[in-house]
Each structure stands twice: as C-alpha cells, then as structure tokens.
mmCIF file of N, CA and C in Angstrom:
data_model
loop_
_atom_site.group_PDB
_atom_site.id
_atom_site.type_symbol
_atom_site.label_atom_id
_atom_site.label_comp_id
_atom_site.label_asym_id
_atom_site.label_seq_id
_atom_site.Cartn_x
_atom_site.Cartn_y
_atom_site.Cartn_z
ATOM 1 N N MET O 908 -11.723 32.021 16.954
ATOM 2 C CA MET O 908 -12.860 31.834 16.548
ATOM 3 C C MET O 908 -13.774 32.482 17.838
ATOM 4 N N PHE O 909 -14.638 33.727 17.558
ATOM 5 C CA PHE O 909 -15.942 33.554 18.436
ATOM 6 C C PHE O 909 -17.432 33.647 17.945
ATOM 7 N N ILE O 910 -18.152 33.560 19.135
ATOM 8 C CA ILE O 910 -19.575 33.698 18.629
ATOM 9 C C ILE O 910 -19.807 34.471 19.235
ATOM 10 N N ALA O 911 -20.918 35.619 18.777
ATOM 11 C CA ALA O 911 -21.017 37.044 19.432
ATOM 12 C C ALA O 911 -22.519 37.581 18.614
ATOM 13 N N ARG O 912 -23.084 38.437 19.199
ATOM 14 C CA ARG O 912 -24.816 38.815 18.698
ATOM 15 C C ARG O 912 -24.247 40.058 18.639
ATOM 16 N N VAL O 913 -24.469 40.430 17.246
ATOM 17 C CA VAL O 913 -24.346 41.924 16.630
ATOM 18 C C VAL O 913 -25.696 42.902 17.657
ATOM 19 N N VAL O 914 -25.483 43.535 18.485
ATOM 20 C CA VAL O 914 -25.904 44.563 19.257
ATOM 21 C C VAL O 914 -26.410 45.718 19.283
ATOM 22 N N GLY O 915 -24.949 46.267 18.082
ATOM 23 C CA GLY O 915 -25.541 47.882 17.680
ATOM 24 C C GLY O 915 -24.593 47.980 16.595
ATOM 25 N N THR O 916 -24.241 49.124 15.965
ATOM 26 C CA THR O 916 -23.466 49.955 15.484
ATOM 27 C C THR O 916 -22.481 50.963 15.777
ATOM 28 N N VAL O 917 -20.933 51.237 15.475
ATOM 29 C CA VAL O 917 -20.370 52.028 15.611
ATOM 30 C C VAL O 917 -19.697 53.138 14.534
ATOM 31 N N VAL O 918 -20.227 54.427 14.904
ATOM 32 C CA VAL O 918 -20.132 55.765 13.484
ATOM 33 C C VAL O 918 -18.897 56.296 13.938
ATOM 34 N N ALA O 919 -17.851 56.226 12.886
ATOM 35 C CA ALA O 919 -16.676 56.962 13.278
ATOM 36 C C ALA O 919 -16.503 57.501 11.875
ATOM 37 N N THR O 920 -16.528 58.941 12.083
ATOM 38 C CA THR O 920 -16.529 59.832 10.764
ATOM 39 C C THR O 920 -15.005 60.968 10.585
ATOM 40 N N ARG O 921 -14.116 60.108 11.613
ATOM 41 C CA ARG O 921 -13.059 60.186 11.276
ATOM 42 C C ARG O 921 -12.126 59.197 11.524
ATOM 43 N N LYS O 922 -11.378 58.363 10.784
ATOM 44 C CA LYS O 922 -10.550 57.235 10.974
ATOM 45 C C LYS O 922 -9.401 57.006 9.742
ATOM 46 N N ALA O 923 -8.721 55.829 10.254
ATOM 47 C CA ALA O 923 -7.410 55.901 9.400
ATOM 48 C C ALA O 923 -8.007 55.606 8.196
ATOM 49 N N GLU O 924 -7.094 56.414 7.430
ATOM 50 C CA GLU O 924 -7.987 56.217 5.788
ATOM 51 C C GLU O 924 -8.220 55.084 5.043
ATOM 52 N N SER O 925 -7.638 53.713 5.486
ATOM 53 C CA SER O 925 -7.643 52.857 5.225
ATOM 54 C C SER O 925 -8.712 52.289 5.515
ATOM 55 N N LEU O 926 -9.387 52.293 6.495
ATOM 56 C CA LEU O 926 -10.996 52.227 7.440
ATOM 57 C C LEU O 926 -12.242 52.724 6.745
ATOM 58 N N VAL O 927 -11.687 53.919 5.448
ATOM 59 C CA VAL O 927 -12.541 54.394 4.861
ATOM 60 C C VAL O 927 -13.676 53.468 4.413
ATOM 61 N N GLY O 928 -14.920 53.777 4.478
ATOM 62 C CA GLY O 928 -15.901 53.098 3.889
ATOM 63 C C GLY O 928 -16.014 51.917 4.524
ATOM 64 N N HIS O 929 -15.404 51.336 5.614
ATOM 65 C CA HIS O 929 -15.539 50.083 6.521
ATOM 66 C C HIS O 929 -16.877 50.408 7.303
ATOM 67 N N LYS O 930 -17.793 49.041 7.694
ATOM 68 C CA LYS O 930 -18.987 49.279 8.301
ATOM 69 C C LYS O 930 -18.231 48.622 10.015
ATOM 70 N N PHE O 931 -18.770 49.384 11.301
ATOM 71 C CA PHE O 931 -17.984 48.602 12.363
ATOM 72 C C PHE O 931 -19.547 47.968 12.959
ATOM 73 N N LEU O 932 -19.274 47.154 13.572
ATOM 74 C CA LEU O 932 -20.394 46.657 14.593
ATOM 75 C C LEU O 932 -19.973 46.246 15.863
ATOM 76 N N LEU O 933 -20.597 46.712 16.755
ATOM 77 C CA LEU O 933 -20.658 46.447 18.229
ATOM 78 C C LEU O 933 -21.417 45.101 18.298
ATOM 79 N N LEU O 934 -20.131 44.240 19.315
ATOM 80 C CA LEU O 934 -20.468 42.792 19.458
ATOM 81 C C LEU O 934 -20.756 42.488 20.739
ATOM 82 N N ARG O 935 -21.872 41.828 21.246
ATOM 83 C CA ARG O 935 -21.429 40.858 22.370
ATOM 84 C C ARG O 935 -21.447 39.712 22.653
ATOM 85 N N GLN O 936 -20.318 38.920 23.144
ATOM 86 C CA GLN O 936 -20.078 37.288 22.787
ATOM 87 C C GLN O 936 -21.134 36.597 23.680
ATOM 88 N N VAL O 937 -21.151 35.385 22.917
ATOM 89 C CA VAL O 937 -22.018 34.770 24.057
ATOM 90 C C VAL O 937 -21.365 33.375 24.001
ATOM 91 N N ASN O 938 -21.922 32.752 25.319
ATOM 92 C CA ASN O 938 -20.951 31.474 25.541
ATOM 93 C C ASN O 938 -21.408 30.200 24.998
ATOM 94 N N GLY O 939 -20.985 29.353 25.127
ATOM 95 C CA GLY O 939 -21.355 27.707 24.404
ATOM 96 C C GLY O 939 -22.942 27.567 24.613
ATOM 97 N N GLU O 940 -23.415 28.123 25.398
ATOM 98 C CA GLU O 940 -25.092 27.488 25.597
ATOM 99 C C GLU O 940 -26.094 28.763 25.282
ATOM 100 N N GLY O 941 -25.450 29.559 24.399
ATOM 101 C CA GLY O 941 -25.735 30.794 23.737
ATOM 102 C C GLY O 941 -26.115 31.730 24.757
ATOM 103 N N LYS O 942 -25.826 32.070 25.637
ATOM 104 C CA LYS O 942 -26.083 33.254 26.709
ATOM 105 C C LYS O 942 -25.172 34.438 26.255
ATOM 106 N N ASP O 943 -25.790 35.553 26.827
ATOM 107 C CA ASP O 943 -25.109 36.760 26.342
ATOM 108 C C ASP O 943 -23.731 36.768 27.744
ATOM 109 N N THR O 944 -22.700 37.606 27.280
ATOM 110 C CA THR O 944 -21.797 37.606 28.037
ATOM 111 C C THR O 944 -21.603 38.908 28.675
ATOM 112 N N ALA O 945 -20.574 39.285 29.457
ATOM 113 C CA ALA O 945 -20.047 40.579 30.070
ATOM 114 C C ALA O 945 -19.408 41.227 28.895
ATOM 115 N N ASN O 946 -18.809 40.609 27.752
ATOM 116 C CA ASN O 946 -17.656 41.235 26.668
ATOM 117 C C ASN O 946 -18.329 41.724 25.682
ATOM 118 N N TYR O 947 -17.681 42.654 24.913
ATOM 119 C CA TYR O 947 -18.378 43.498 24.106
ATOM 120 C C TYR O 947 -16.921 43.536 23.185
ATOM 121 N N VAL O 948 -17.308 43.614 21.658
ATOM 122 C CA VAL O 948 -16.267 43.870 20.902
ATOM 123 C C VAL O 948 -16.735 44.568 19.994
ATOM 124 N N VAL O 949 -15.916 45.598 18.947
ATOM 125 C CA VAL O 949 -15.937 46.294 18.007
ATOM 126 C C VAL O 949 -15.422 45.232 16.926
ATOM 127 N N ALA O 950 -16.049 44.923 15.550
ATOM 128 C CA ALA O 950 -15.261 44.301 14.760
ATOM 129 C C ALA O 950 -16.050 45.318 13.130
ATOM 130 N N THR O 951 -15.028 44.898 12.442
ATOM 131 C CA THR O 951 -15.408 45.473 11.109
ATOM 132 C C THR O 951 -16.204 44.197 10.782
ATOM 133 N N ASP O 952 -17.059 44.452 9.589
ATOM 134 C CA ASP O 952 -18.370 43.694 9.230
ATOM 135 C C ASP O 952 -17.599 43.100 7.536
ATOM 136 N N ALA O 953 -17.188 42.047 7.109
ATOM 137 C CA ALA O 953 -16.993 42.017 6.045
ATOM 138 C C ALA O 953 -18.243 40.959 5.024
ATOM 139 N N VAL O 954 -19.162 41.042 5.929
ATOM 140 C CA VAL O 954 -20.255 39.835 5.476
ATOM 141 C C VAL O 954 -21.654 40.333 5.351
ATOM 142 N N GLY O 955 -21.595 42.052 5.829
ATOM 143 C CA GLY O 955 -23.224 42.344 5.943
ATOM 144 C C GLY O 955 -24.647 41.806 6.962
ATOM 145 N N ALA O 956 -23.625 41.757 8.291
ATOM 146 C CA ALA O 956 -24.478 41.299 9.530
ATOM 147 C C ALA O 956 -25.133 42.518 9.927
ATOM 148 N N GLY O 957 -26.269 42.381 10.641
ATOM 149 C CA GLY O 957 -26.800 43.434 11.023
ATOM 150 C C GLY O 957 -27.307 42.925 12.336
ATOM 151 N N GLU O 958 -27.970 44.389 12.961
ATOM 152 C CA GLU O 958 -28.318 44.300 14.777
ATOM 153 C C GLU O 958 -28.998 43.086 14.704
ATOM 154 N N GLY O 959 -28.833 41.952 15.931
ATOM 155 C CA GLY O 959 -29.778 40.723 16.128
ATOM 156 C C GLY O 959 -29.071 39.088 15.325
ATOM 157 N N ASP O 960 -28.296 39.550 14.701
ATOM 158 C CA ASP O 960 -27.576 38.373 13.559
ATOM 159 C C ASP O 960 -26.670 37.810 14.779
ATOM 160 N N VAL O 961 -26.892 36.783 15.114
ATOM 161 C CA VAL O 961 -25.754 35.491 15.455
ATOM 162 C C VAL O 961 -24.736 35.722 14.467
ATOM 163 N N VAL O 962 -23.003 35.807 15.092
ATOM 164 C CA VAL O 962 -21.959 36.238 14.379
ATOM 165 C C VAL O 962 -20.859 35.535 14.327
ATOM 166 N N LEU O 963 -19.779 34.833 13.189
ATOM 167 C CA LEU O 963 -18.614 34.192 14.005
ATOM 168 C C LEU O 963 -17.464 35.277 13.840
ATOM 169 N N TYR O 964 -16.671 35.650 14.703
ATOM 170 C CA TYR O 964 -15.806 36.533 14.514
ATOM 171 C C TYR O 964 -14.092 36.253 14.785
ATOM 172 N N ALA O 965 -12.979 36.809 14.053
ATOM 173 C CA ALA O 965 -12.126 36.699 14.522
ATOM 174 C C ALA O 965 -11.325 37.706 15.458
ATOM 175 N N SER O 966 -10.257 37.714 15.719
ATOM 176 C CA SER O 966 -9.470 38.721 16.590
ATOM 177 C C SER O 966 -8.251 38.372 16.571
ATOM 178 N N GLY O 967 -7.708 39.577 16.270
ATOM 179 C CA GLY O 967 -5.937 39.413 16.449
ATOM 180 C C GLY O 967 -5.417 39.473 14.920
ATOM 181 N N SER O 968 -4.070 38.902 14.465
ATOM 182 C CA SER O 968 -3.767 38.626 13.168
ATOM 183 C C SER O 968 -4.591 37.945 12.358
ATOM 184 N N SER O 969 -5.469 36.829 12.979
ATOM 185 C CA SER O 969 -6.462 36.465 12.151
ATOM 186 C C SER O 969 -7.235 37.069 11.429
ATOM 187 N N ALA O 970 -7.736 38.187 12.324
ATOM 188 C CA ALA O 970 -8.895 39.365 11.603
ATOM 189 C C ALA O 970 -8.483 40.091 10.218
ATOM 190 N N ARG O 971 -7.091 40.104 9.928
ATOM 191 C CA ARG O 971 -6.553 40.847 9.375
ATOM 192 C C ARG O 971 -6.498 40.043 7.759
ATOM 193 N N GLN O 972 -6.882 38.628 7.762
ATOM 194 C CA GLN O 972 -6.531 37.704 6.868
ATOM 195 C C GLN O 972 -7.844 37.496 5.628
ATOM 196 N N THR O 973 -9.166 38.832 5.921
ATOM 197 C CA THR O 973 -9.695 38.732 4.973
ATOM 198 C C THR O 973 -9.610 39.714 3.876
ATOM 199 N N GLN O 974 -10.164 39.749 2.711
ATOM 200 C CA GLN O 974 -9.771 40.318 1.675
ATOM 201 C C GLN O 974 -10.075 41.811 1.913
ATOM 202 N N ILE O 975 -11.371 42.185 2.655
ATOM 203 C CA ILE O 975 -11.201 43.875 3.248
ATOM 204 C C ILE O 975 -10.601 43.992 4.350
ATOM 205 N N THR O 976 -9.873 43.592 4.961
ATOM 206 C CA THR O 976 -8.963 43.956 6.037
ATOM 207 C C THR O 976 -7.774 43.418 5.962
ATOM 208 N N HIS O 977 -7.211 42.926 5.071
ATOM 209 C CA HIS O 977 -5.856 42.588 4.888
ATOM 210 C C HIS O 977 -4.860 44.201 4.785
ATOM 211 N N GLU O 978 -3.977 43.858 5.582
ATOM 212 C CA GLU O 978 -3.081 44.731 5.807
ATOM 213 C C GLU O 978 -3.748 46.139 6.282
ATOM 214 N N LYS O 979 -5.343 46.067 7.296
ATOM 215 C CA LYS O 979 -5.722 47.240 7.643
ATOM 216 C C LYS O 979 -5.569 47.322 9.047
ATOM 217 N N PRO O 980 -5.776 48.414 10.155
ATOM 218 C CA PRO O 980 -5.457 48.476 11.310
ATOM 219 C C PRO O 980 -6.406 47.998 11.746
ATOM 220 N N CYS O 981 -6.689 46.467 11.664
ATOM 221 C CA CYS O 981 -8.017 46.075 12.039
ATOM 222 C C CYS O 981 -8.070 44.864 13.358
ATOM 223 N N ASP O 982 -8.616 45.080 14.521
ATOM 224 C CA ASP O 982 -8.377 43.971 15.561
ATOM 225 C C ASP O 982 -9.724 42.458 15.387
ATOM 226 N N ALA O 983 -10.581 42.841 15.060
ATOM 227 C CA ALA O 983 -11.535 41.676 14.738
ATOM 228 C C ALA O 983 -12.220 42.408 13.483
ATOM 229 N N VAL O 984 -13.034 40.841 13.343
ATOM 230 C CA VAL O 984 -13.745 41.356 12.180
ATOM 231 C C VAL O 984 -15.064 39.583 12.146
ATOM 232 N N VAL O 985 -16.493 40.433 11.554
ATOM 233 C CA VAL O 985 -17.127 39.828 11.338
ATOM 234 C C VAL O 985 -17.229 38.821 9.776
ATOM 235 N N MET O 986 -16.688 37.444 10.117
ATOM 236 C CA MET O 986 -16.554 36.630 8.392
ATOM 237 C C MET O 986 -18.040 35.630 8.875
ATOM 238 N N ALA O 987 -19.174 35.364 9.553
ATOM 239 C CA ALA O 987 -19.551 34.725 8.746
ATOM 240 C C ALA O 987 -21.158 34.929 10.042
ATOM 241 N N ILE O 988 -22.449 34.892 9.127
ATOM 242 C CA ILE O 988 -23.298 35.023 10.230
ATOM 243 C C ILE O 988 -23.893 33.608 10.198
ATOM 244 N N ILE O 989 -24.536 33.054 11.394
ATOM 245 C CA ILE O 989 -24.329 31.925 11.848
ATOM 246 C C ILE O 989 -25.934 31.389 11.564
ATOM 247 N N ASP O 990 -26.451 30.701 10.779
ATOM 248 C CA ASP O 990 -27.768 30.135 10.746
ATOM 249 C C ASP O 990 -28.104 28.942 11.546
ATOM 250 N N SER O 991 -26.924 28.213 12.318
ATOM 251 C CA SER O 991 -27.646 27.326 13.611
ATOM 252 C C SER O 991 -26.173 27.175 14.201
ATOM 253 N N TRP O 992 -26.199 26.355 15.515
ATOM 254 C CA TRP O 992 -25.124 25.760 15.959
ATOM 255 C C TRP O 992 -25.735 24.627 17.379
ATOM 256 N N GLU O 993 -25.190 23.641 17.389
ATOM 257 C CA GLU O 993 -25.304 22.462 18.155
ATOM 258 C C GLU O 993 -24.198 22.162 18.994
ATOM 259 N N VAL O 994 -24.434 21.584 20.390
ATOM 260 C CA VAL O 994 -23.672 20.985 21.212
ATOM 261 C C VAL O 994 -24.409 19.966 21.324
ATOM 262 N N GLY O 995 -23.456 18.688 21.035
ATOM 263 C CA GLY O 995 -24.185 17.499 21.494
ATOM 264 C C GLY O 995 -25.297 17.296 20.490
ATOM 265 N N PRO O 996 -26.320 16.574 20.751
ATOM 266 C CA PRO O 996 -27.722 16.402 20.566
ATOM 267 C C PRO O 996 -28.372 17.770 20.704
ATOM 268 N N LYS O 997 -28.403 19.052 21.421
ATOM 269 C CA LYS O 997 -29.088 20.014 21.679
ATOM 270 C C LYS O 997 -28.457 21.148 20.509
ATOM 271 N N ARG O 998 -29.619 21.639 20.318
ATOM 272 C CA ARG O 998 -29.053 22.479 19.140
ATOM 273 C C ARG O 998 -29.663 23.632 20.282
ATOM 274 N N ILE O 999 -27.938 25.025 20.122
ATOM 275 C CA ILE O 999 -28.697 26.316 20.870
ATOM 276 C C ILE O 999 -28.997 27.279 20.007
ATOM 277 N N TYR O 1000 -28.947 27.486 19.033
ATOM 278 C CA TYR O 1000 -29.418 28.551 17.927
ATOM 279 C C TYR O 1000 -29.849 27.846 16.897
ATOM 280 N N ASP O 1001 -30.621 28.736 16.495
ATOM 281 C CA ASP O 1001 -31.341 28.183 15.107
ATOM 282 C C ASP O 1001 -32.042 30.153 14.760
ATOM 283 N N LYS O 1002 -31.325 30.266 13.575
ATOM 284 C CA LYS O 1002 -31.541 31.890 12.990
ATOM 285 C C LYS O 1002 -33.064 31.719 12.892
ATOM 286 N N SER O 1003 -33.583 30.331 12.481
ATOM 287 C CA SER O 1003 -35.001 30.546 11.437
ATOM 288 C C SER O 1003 -36.516 30.859 12.895
ATOM 289 N N LYS O 1004 -35.684 30.032 14.342
ATOM 290 C CA LYS O 1004 -36.283 30.255 15.007
ATOM 291 C C LYS O 1004 -36.023 31.659 16.004
ATOM 292 N N ALA O 1005 -35.265 32.324 15.909
ATOM 293 C CA ALA O 1005 -34.910 33.767 16.535
ATOM 294 C C ALA O 1005 -36.013 34.828 16.267
#
C-alpha cells in the first residue's frame, strides 16, 4: 500500500468494457514526511475520493482484490481516504487541518 494525494482526474471516453463507469484519479505519491514526490499513478477510485484528498492505494495484483476491481484490468485502486497519520509522536497529516 502507498500514500498519495489526489491531484486530478483522468477521463477516458473509450476504455475496456469492464471499466465503463469507473472513475479514474491522478495521484501523486507522498513520502513518509507528507511531502510530494515526483511519482504519479492513475488509479481506479473505490471510495469516492476527490481532488486534494490524501489516500491509501494498492497496486499490482492487490489492486484487483476490491469488489469493484475484481478480475478487471486495473493496476492501482484507491481504497481509503486518510483522516490522519503519525510517525512516532509526530502527526504528519490531519485532514481536519488540511
């Protein structure tokens, strides 16, 4: 699993039939200190995330384990919207203060 920030959406009017109705998000990975990295990924949204949300996503075969992605050609899925995270005593992210 990885942490990322939703930075946009990806629209595809033509796609595999099994992906019709899926919402695609453009994610920018963040590091353990909550800082943006240079890595981006496109992911299917399973939880209703939106731009600016910090999310938890899975990739590879794990991405095909959710109810909406099972046996679909999907390599990344957003599976949680993060409320907060801490490293030791330090709070790295708090959605209520974002």
